[in-house]
Tab-separated table of C-alpha atoms and ligand atoms in Angstrom:
chain	number	residue	atom	x	y	z
A	3	MET	CA	102.999	87.053	91.144
A	4	ILE	CA	99.297	86.669	90.256
A	5	GLY	CA	97.776	89.405	88.069
A	6	ALA	CA	101.537	90.204	87.137
A	7	THR	CA	100.721	92.525	84.208
A	8	SER	CA	99.064	94.973	86.849
A	9	ALA	CA	100.992	98.204	87.273
A	10	ILE	CA	101.231	97.638	90.948
A	11	ALA	CA	102.424	93.997	90.615
A	12	GLU	CA	104.946	95.140	87.924
A	13	ALA	CA	106.581	97.860	90.290
A	14	THR	CA	106.796	95.370	93.191
A	15	ALA	CA	108.206	92.760	90.839
A	16	ARG	CA	111.084	95.136	89.944
A	17	ILE	CA	112.014	95.540	93.482
A	18	LEU	CA	111.942	91.919	94.213
A	19	ALA	CA	113.947	91.146	90.855
A	20	SER	CA	116.733	93.778	92.055
A	21	ARG	CA	117.211	91.763	95.436
A	22	GLY	CA	117.922	88.716	93.173
A	23	HIS	CA	114.579	86.692	93.754
A	24	ALA	CA	113.108	84.065	91.484
A	25	LEU	CA	109.521	85.048	89.966
A	26	PHE	CA	106.758	83.597	88.532
A	27	LEU	CA	104.275	85.647	86.777
A	28	VAL	CA	100.717	85.003	85.947
A	29	GLY	CA	98.378	86.934	83.912
A	30	ARG	CA	95.979	86.555	80.861
A	31	ARG	CA	98.282	88.338	78.180
A	32	GLY	CA	101.180	86.347	77.331
A	33	ASP	CA	103.059	89.206	75.070
A	34	ALA	CA	102.992	91.471	78.406
A	35	LEU	CA	104.211	88.897	80.395
A	36	SER	CA	107.208	88.232	78.277
A	37	SER	CA	108.183	91.593	78.043
A	38	ILE	CA	107.669	92.137	81.776
A	39	ALA	CA	109.945	89.101	82.500
A	40	ALA	CA	112.572	90.225	79.982
A	41	ASP	CA	112.906	93.517	82.021
A	42	LEU	CA	112.773	91.697	85.252
A	43	ARG	CA	115.938	89.301	84.070
A	44	VAL	CA	117.835	92.383	83.066
A	45	ARG	CA	117.057	94.021	86.663
A	46	GLY	CA	118.598	90.943	88.385
A	47	ALA	CA	115.899	88.212	89.070
A	48	ALA	CA	117.572	84.856	89.740
A	49	GLN	CA	114.916	83.322	87.422
A	50	VAL	CA	111.545	84.392	85.917
A	51	GLU	CA	108.915	82.041	84.583
A	52	THR	CA	105.539	83.057	82.858
A	53	HIS	CA	102.223	81.259	82.926
A	54	VAL	CA	99.156	82.651	80.860
A	55	LEU	CA	96.050	82.377	82.310
A	56	ASP	CA	92.578	84.200	82.599
A	57	LEU	CA	92.223	84.178	86.466
A	58	ASN	CA	88.422	83.705	86.268
A	59	CYS	CA	89.179	80.323	84.820
A	60	ILE	CA	89.260	78.928	88.304
A	61	GLU	CA	89.380	75.057	87.213
A	62	SER	CA	92.944	75.965	85.761
A	63	GLN	CA	94.308	77.562	88.950
A	64	GLY	CA	95.612	74.479	90.836
A	65	GLU	CA	97.274	73.394	87.794
A	66	MET	CA	99.126	76.738	87.424
A	67	LEU	CA	100.046	76.771	91.072
A	68	SER	CA	101.453	73.198	90.853
A	69	ARG	CA	103.632	74.375	87.949
A	70	ALA	CA	104.744	77.430	89.985
A	71	VAL	CA	105.798	75.018	92.521
A	72	THR	CA	107.679	72.776	90.205
A	73	VAL	CA	109.604	75.332	88.171
A	74	LEU	CA	110.644	77.326	91.046
A	75	GLY	CA	111.131	74.413	93.566
A	76	GLY	CA	108.593	75.914	96.115
A	77	LEU	CA	107.130	79.280	97.178
A	78	ASP	CA	107.901	81.592	99.712
A	79	VAL	CA	105.605	84.596	98.978
A	80	ALA	CA	102.404	84.568	96.860
A	81	LEU	CA	100.887	88.260	95.785
A	82	VAL	CA	97.556	88.164	94.521
A	83	ALA	CA	96.987	91.704	92.483
A	84	HIS	CA	94.579	90.924	89.755
A	85	GLY	CA	91.121	93.095	89.562
A	86	THR	CA	89.027	95.240	87.682
A	87	LEU	CA	87.530	98.552	88.722
A	88	SER	CA	83.807	98.364	88.159
A	89	ASP	CA	81.613	100.490	86.155
A	90	GLN	CA	79.002	101.273	88.936
A	91	LYS	CA	76.385	102.760	86.952
A	92	ALA	CA	76.594	99.877	84.267
A	93	CYS	CA	76.422	97.422	87.049
A	94	GLU	CA	73.337	99.024	88.624
A	95	ARG	CA	71.650	98.276	85.169
A	96	SER	CA	72.864	94.623	84.785
A	97	VAL	CA	72.704	91.867	87.214
A	98	GLU	CA	75.242	89.773	84.782
A	99	LEU	CA	77.878	92.621	84.958
A	100	THR	CA	77.649	92.930	88.625
A	101	LEU	CA	78.059	89.252	89.026
A	102	GLN	CA	80.838	89.254	86.771
A	103	GLU	CA	82.617	92.039	88.473
A	104	PHE	CA	81.990	89.926	91.853
A	105	TYR	CA	83.633	87.109	90.187
A	106	THR	CA	86.649	88.721	88.985
A	107	ASN	CA	87.534	90.803	92.300
A	108	ALA	CA	86.131	88.245	94.914
A	109	LEU	CA	85.295	84.915	94.014
A	110	SER	CA	88.442	84.033	91.706
A	111	VAL	CA	90.711	85.425	94.341
A	112	ILE	CA	88.999	83.117	97.031
A	113	SER	CA	89.238	80.469	94.796
A	114	LEU	CA	93.054	80.912	94.466
A	115	LEU	CA	93.212	81.707	98.077
A	116	THR	CA	91.816	78.253	98.820
A	117	HIS	CA	94.647	76.317	96.757
A	118	LEU	CA	97.432	78.814	98.268
A	119	ALA	CA	96.338	78.360	101.720
A	120	ASN	CA	96.518	74.700	101.580
A	121	TYR	CA	99.843	74.624	99.873
A	122	PHE	CA	101.499	77.096	102.558
A	123	GLU	CA	99.815	75.302	105.418
A	124	GLU	CA	101.416	72.170	104.352
A	125	ASN	CA	104.730	73.677	103.876
A	126	ARG	CA	104.270	75.720	107.262
A	127	HIS	CA	106.025	78.827	106.025
A	128	GLY	CA	105.522	81.649	103.789
A	129	THR	CA	103.516	84.684	103.027
A	130	ILE	CA	100.107	85.236	101.138
A	131	ALA	CA	99.823	88.713	100.055
A	132	VAL	CA	96.516	90.194	98.488
A	133	ILE	CA	95.729	93.529	97.152
A	134	THR	CA	92.198	94.327	98.149
A	135	SER	CA	91.213	98.413	98.639
A	136	VAL	CA	90.233	101.033	101.086
A	137	ALA	CA	87.079	100.963	98.955
A	138	GLY	CA	86.406	97.658	100.907
A	139	ASP	CA	86.203	99.655	104.234
A	140	ARG	CA	82.684	101.006	103.632
A	141	GLY	CA	80.515	100.756	100.936
A	142	ARG	CA	80.097	104.122	98.770
A	143	GLY	CA	77.269	105.038	96.455
A	144	SER	CA	79.678	105.543	93.858
A	145	ASN	CA	81.361	102.173	93.736
A	146	TYR	CA	79.776	99.791	95.919
A	147	VAL	CA	80.103	96.784	93.600
A	148	TYR	CA	83.865	96.979	93.352
A	149	GLY	CA	83.917	97.896	97.211
A	150	SER	CA	81.862	95.024	98.389
A	151	ALA	CA	83.811	92.275	96.533
A	152	LYS	CA	87.193	93.761	98.099
A	153	ALA	CA	85.332	93.756	101.461
A	154	CYS	CA	84.622	90.055	100.940
A	155	VAL	CA	88.184	89.393	100.059
A	156	THR	CA	89.308	91.503	103.131
A	157	ALA	CA	87.061	89.362	105.559
A	158	TYR	CA	88.016	86.221	104.011
A	159	LEU	CA	91.760	87.029	104.468
A	160	SER	CA	91.129	88.212	108.405
A	161	GLY	CA	89.693	84.544	109.018
A	162	LEU	CA	92.478	82.936	106.893
A	163	ARG	CA	95.245	84.737	108.841
A	164	GLN	CA	93.782	83.008	112.047
A	165	ARG	CA	93.626	79.771	110.432
A	166	LEU	CA	97.537	79.977	109.539
A	167	HIS	CA	99.175	81.840	112.266
A	168	ALA	CA	99.492	78.586	114.117
A	169	CYS	CA	101.662	77.305	111.394
A	170	GLY	CA	103.780	80.153	111.003
A	171	VAL	CA	102.253	81.493	107.473
A	172	CYS	CA	101.617	85.285	107.211
A	173	VAL	CA	98.841	86.665	105.526
A	174	LEU	CA	99.006	90.248	104.327
A	175	THR	CA	96.082	92.443	103.336
A	176	ILE	CA	97.159	95.278	101.218
A	177	LYS	CA	94.716	98.377	101.199
A	178	PRO	CA	95.885	100.911	98.551
A	179	GLY	CA	94.202	104.203	98.181
A	180	TYR	CA	94.342	106.172	95.004
A	181	VAL	CA	96.982	104.836	92.601
A	182	ASP	CA	97.621	106.152	88.952
A	183	SER	CA	97.606	103.153	87.038
A	184	PRO	CA	95.868	101.616	83.925
A	185	MET	CA	92.832	100.791	86.013
A	186	THR	CA	92.207	104.513	87.000
A	187	ALA	CA	93.568	106.228	83.907
A	188	HIS	CA	90.301	107.882	83.061
A	189	LEU	CA	89.813	109.344	86.474
A	190	LYS	CA	90.838	112.991	87.221
A	191	LYS	CA	93.809	112.804	89.511
A	192	GLY	CA	94.314	114.768	92.904
A	193	LEU	CA	96.547	115.337	95.910
A	194	LEU	CA	95.641	111.817	97.329
A	195	TRP	CA	96.867	110.128	94.267
A	196	VAL	CA	100.234	108.151	94.171
A	197	ARG	CA	102.408	106.189	91.679
A	198	PRO	CA	102.480	102.198	91.681
A	199	ARG	CA	106.183	102.552	92.674
A	200	THR	CA	104.995	104.073	96.138
A	201	VAL	CA	102.641	101.340	96.793
A	202	ALA	CA	105.192	98.762	95.678
A	203	ASN	CA	107.620	99.994	98.144
A	204	GLY	CA	105.124	99.818	100.858
A	205	ILE	CA	104.056	96.276	99.894
A	206	THR	CA	107.638	95.010	100.000
A	207	ASN	CA	108.334	96.681	103.276
A	208	ALA	CA	105.214	94.977	104.703
A	209	LEU	CA	106.427	91.680	103.366
A	210	ASP	CA	109.629	92.243	105.100
A	211	LYS	CA	108.249	92.934	108.443
A	212	LYS	CA	105.650	90.120	108.204
A	213	LYS	CA	102.942	92.831	108.819
A	214	ASP	CA	99.038	91.866	108.706
A	215	VAL	CA	97.336	94.646	107.289
A	216	VAL	CA	98.565	97.733	105.549
A	217	TYR	CA	96.949	101.067	104.226
A	218	LEU	CA	99.069	102.501	101.374
A	219	PRO	CA	100.380	105.126	101.726
A	220	ARG	CA	99.719	104.913	105.504
A	221	PHE	CA	97.427	108.347	105.518
A	222	TRP	CA	94.634	106.308	104.317
A	223	TRP	CA	94.555	104.246	107.627
A	224	ILE	CA	93.428	107.902	109.503
A	225	ILE	CA	90.864	108.646	106.461
A	226	MET	CA	89.400	105.250	106.616
A	227	ARG	CA	89.179	105.676	110.380
A	228	LEU	CA	87.036	108.769	110.105
A	229	VAL	CA	84.984	107.454	107.162
A	230	THR	CA	84.231	103.954	108.994
A	231	LEU	CA	83.300	106.254	112.166
A	232	MET	CA	81.031	108.348	110.636
A	233	PRO	CA	77.218	107.555	111.841
A	234	GLU	CA	75.322	105.889	108.934
A	235	ARG	CA	72.549	108.701	109.142
A	236	TRP	CA	75.349	111.279	107.874
A	237	PHE	CA	77.080	108.846	105.736
A	238	ARG	CA	74.026	108.044	103.719
A	239	SER	CA	73.484	111.390	102.584
A	240	LEU	CA	76.859	111.894	101.244
A	241	LYS	CA	77.443	112.110	97.622
A	242	ILE	CA	80.769	110.072	97.401
B	9	LIG	N1	94.734	101.641	90.926
B	9	LIG	C1	94.031	102.108	92.237
B	9	LIG	O1	93.583	103.104	92.504
B	9	LIG	C2	93.768	100.916	93.305
B	9	LIG	C3	93.316	100.910	94.505
B	9	LIG	C4	93.052	100.105	95.496
B	9	LIG	C5	93.239	98.965	95.089
B	9	LIG	N2	93.834	98.511	93.734
B	9	LIG	C6	93.762	97.003	93.333
B	9	LIG	O2	95.107	96.948	93.106
B	9	LIG	C7	95.250	95.736	92.265
B	9	LIG	C8	96.251	96.075	90.993
B	9	LIG	O3	95.661	96.962	90.114
B	9	LIG	P1	96.393	98.378	89.367
B	9	LIG	O4	96.064	99.489	90.098
B	9	LIG	O5	97.810	97.437	89.321
B	9	LIG	O6	95.600	98.309	88.013
B	9	LIG	P2	96.039	97.421	86.581
B	9	LIG	O7	97.292	97.862	86.201
B	9	LIG	O8	95.048	97.825	85.820
B	9	LIG	O9	96.079	96.154	86.898
B	9	LIG	C9	94.929	95.353	87.097
B	9	LIG	C10	95.233	93.791	86.525
B	9	LIG	O10	94.362	92.860	86.788
B	9	LIG	C11	94.260	91.957	85.606
B	9	LIG	N3	93.065	91.302	85.309
B	9	LIG	C12	91.816	91.695	85.623
B	9	LIG	N4	91.335	90.685	85.446
B	9	LIG	C13	91.863	89.430	84.851
B	9	LIG	C14	91.586	88.132	84.822
B	9	LIG	N5	90.554	87.689	84.778
B	9	LIG	N6	92.554	87.475	84.447
B	9	LIG	C15	94.017	87.721	84.810
B	9	LIG	N7	94.147	89.106	84.988
B	9	LIG	C16	93.300	89.753	85.181
B	9	LIG	C17	94.743	92.970	84.278
B	9	LIG	O11	95.099	91.973	83.336
B	9	LIG	P3	95.179	92.762	81.895
B	9	LIG	O12	96.490	93.733	81.947
B	9	LIG	O13	95.108	91.666	81.186
B	9	LIG	O14	94.085	93.641	81.677
B	9	LIG	C18	95.562	93.773	85.161
B	9	LIG	O15	96.971	93.443	85.008
B	9	LIG	C19	93.752	95.350	91.781
B	9	LIG	O16	93.259	94.465	92.528
B	9	LIG	C20	93.054	96.525	92.276
B	9	LIG	O17	91.619	96.465	92.546
B	9	LIG	C21	93.685	99.437	92.739
């Protein structure tokens, strides 16, 4: 579980713990990881280990993965969940911030996926699951820095799925819509919003069914079909 302090990741880990799975939690806040781990043990996890890592330290990702494989005795599923909701307006004023956001939301994930793909390819089984976003389906004026980073990961996963299909490894792209989590605490909520637990149920369901791409909740598939089909000359004048 990479980015294990994320609300969506924690809710997913709770479901997996209740099924008795062993979990390896990676995040940058050791105290938060320890308290999540204690909770997951009470909920029935067979084993819970923690690893403190700022995921932007890409040079340490390989070592983290080696430790996960060693302490768990192998991996069946890797869920990549870390991310930051970029301040679009601040990014428009700062090249440095824009690239930093791209680093966290795209490059650190692609770096991890390079390690994970090679591990799973060699072992010829398992699932790599990554949370991208509906925001990656079409760039919008209000959040295109975040959206384009997610789009980059979504395209990468599409290619990775083709590569790993032949050796029996699944690649799951998870595209949530609006989720009420710490990331979105400052935003006004409406009808389309769901709790992390709802998305977590969708993630475990998709893992069980070995799906390729899921929109969570499913109604986002319809919304995003409409959004992506809209001609550019209409789309460009929308204030969204
Ligand atoms: N919430 C939504 O509406 C929504 C919609 C679509 C997609 N998503 C995606 O879903 C995923 C999970 O988000 P969430 O909603 O669960 O929000 P969240 O609770 O704020 O989780 C984001 C997580 O990313 C971690 N993180 C960020 N940068 C990191 C770094 N450099 N190293 C290690 N960890 C880092 C944060 O760690 P700290 O706890 O240490 O800050 C936090 O645990 C993200 O990829 C997000 O983009 C969210």
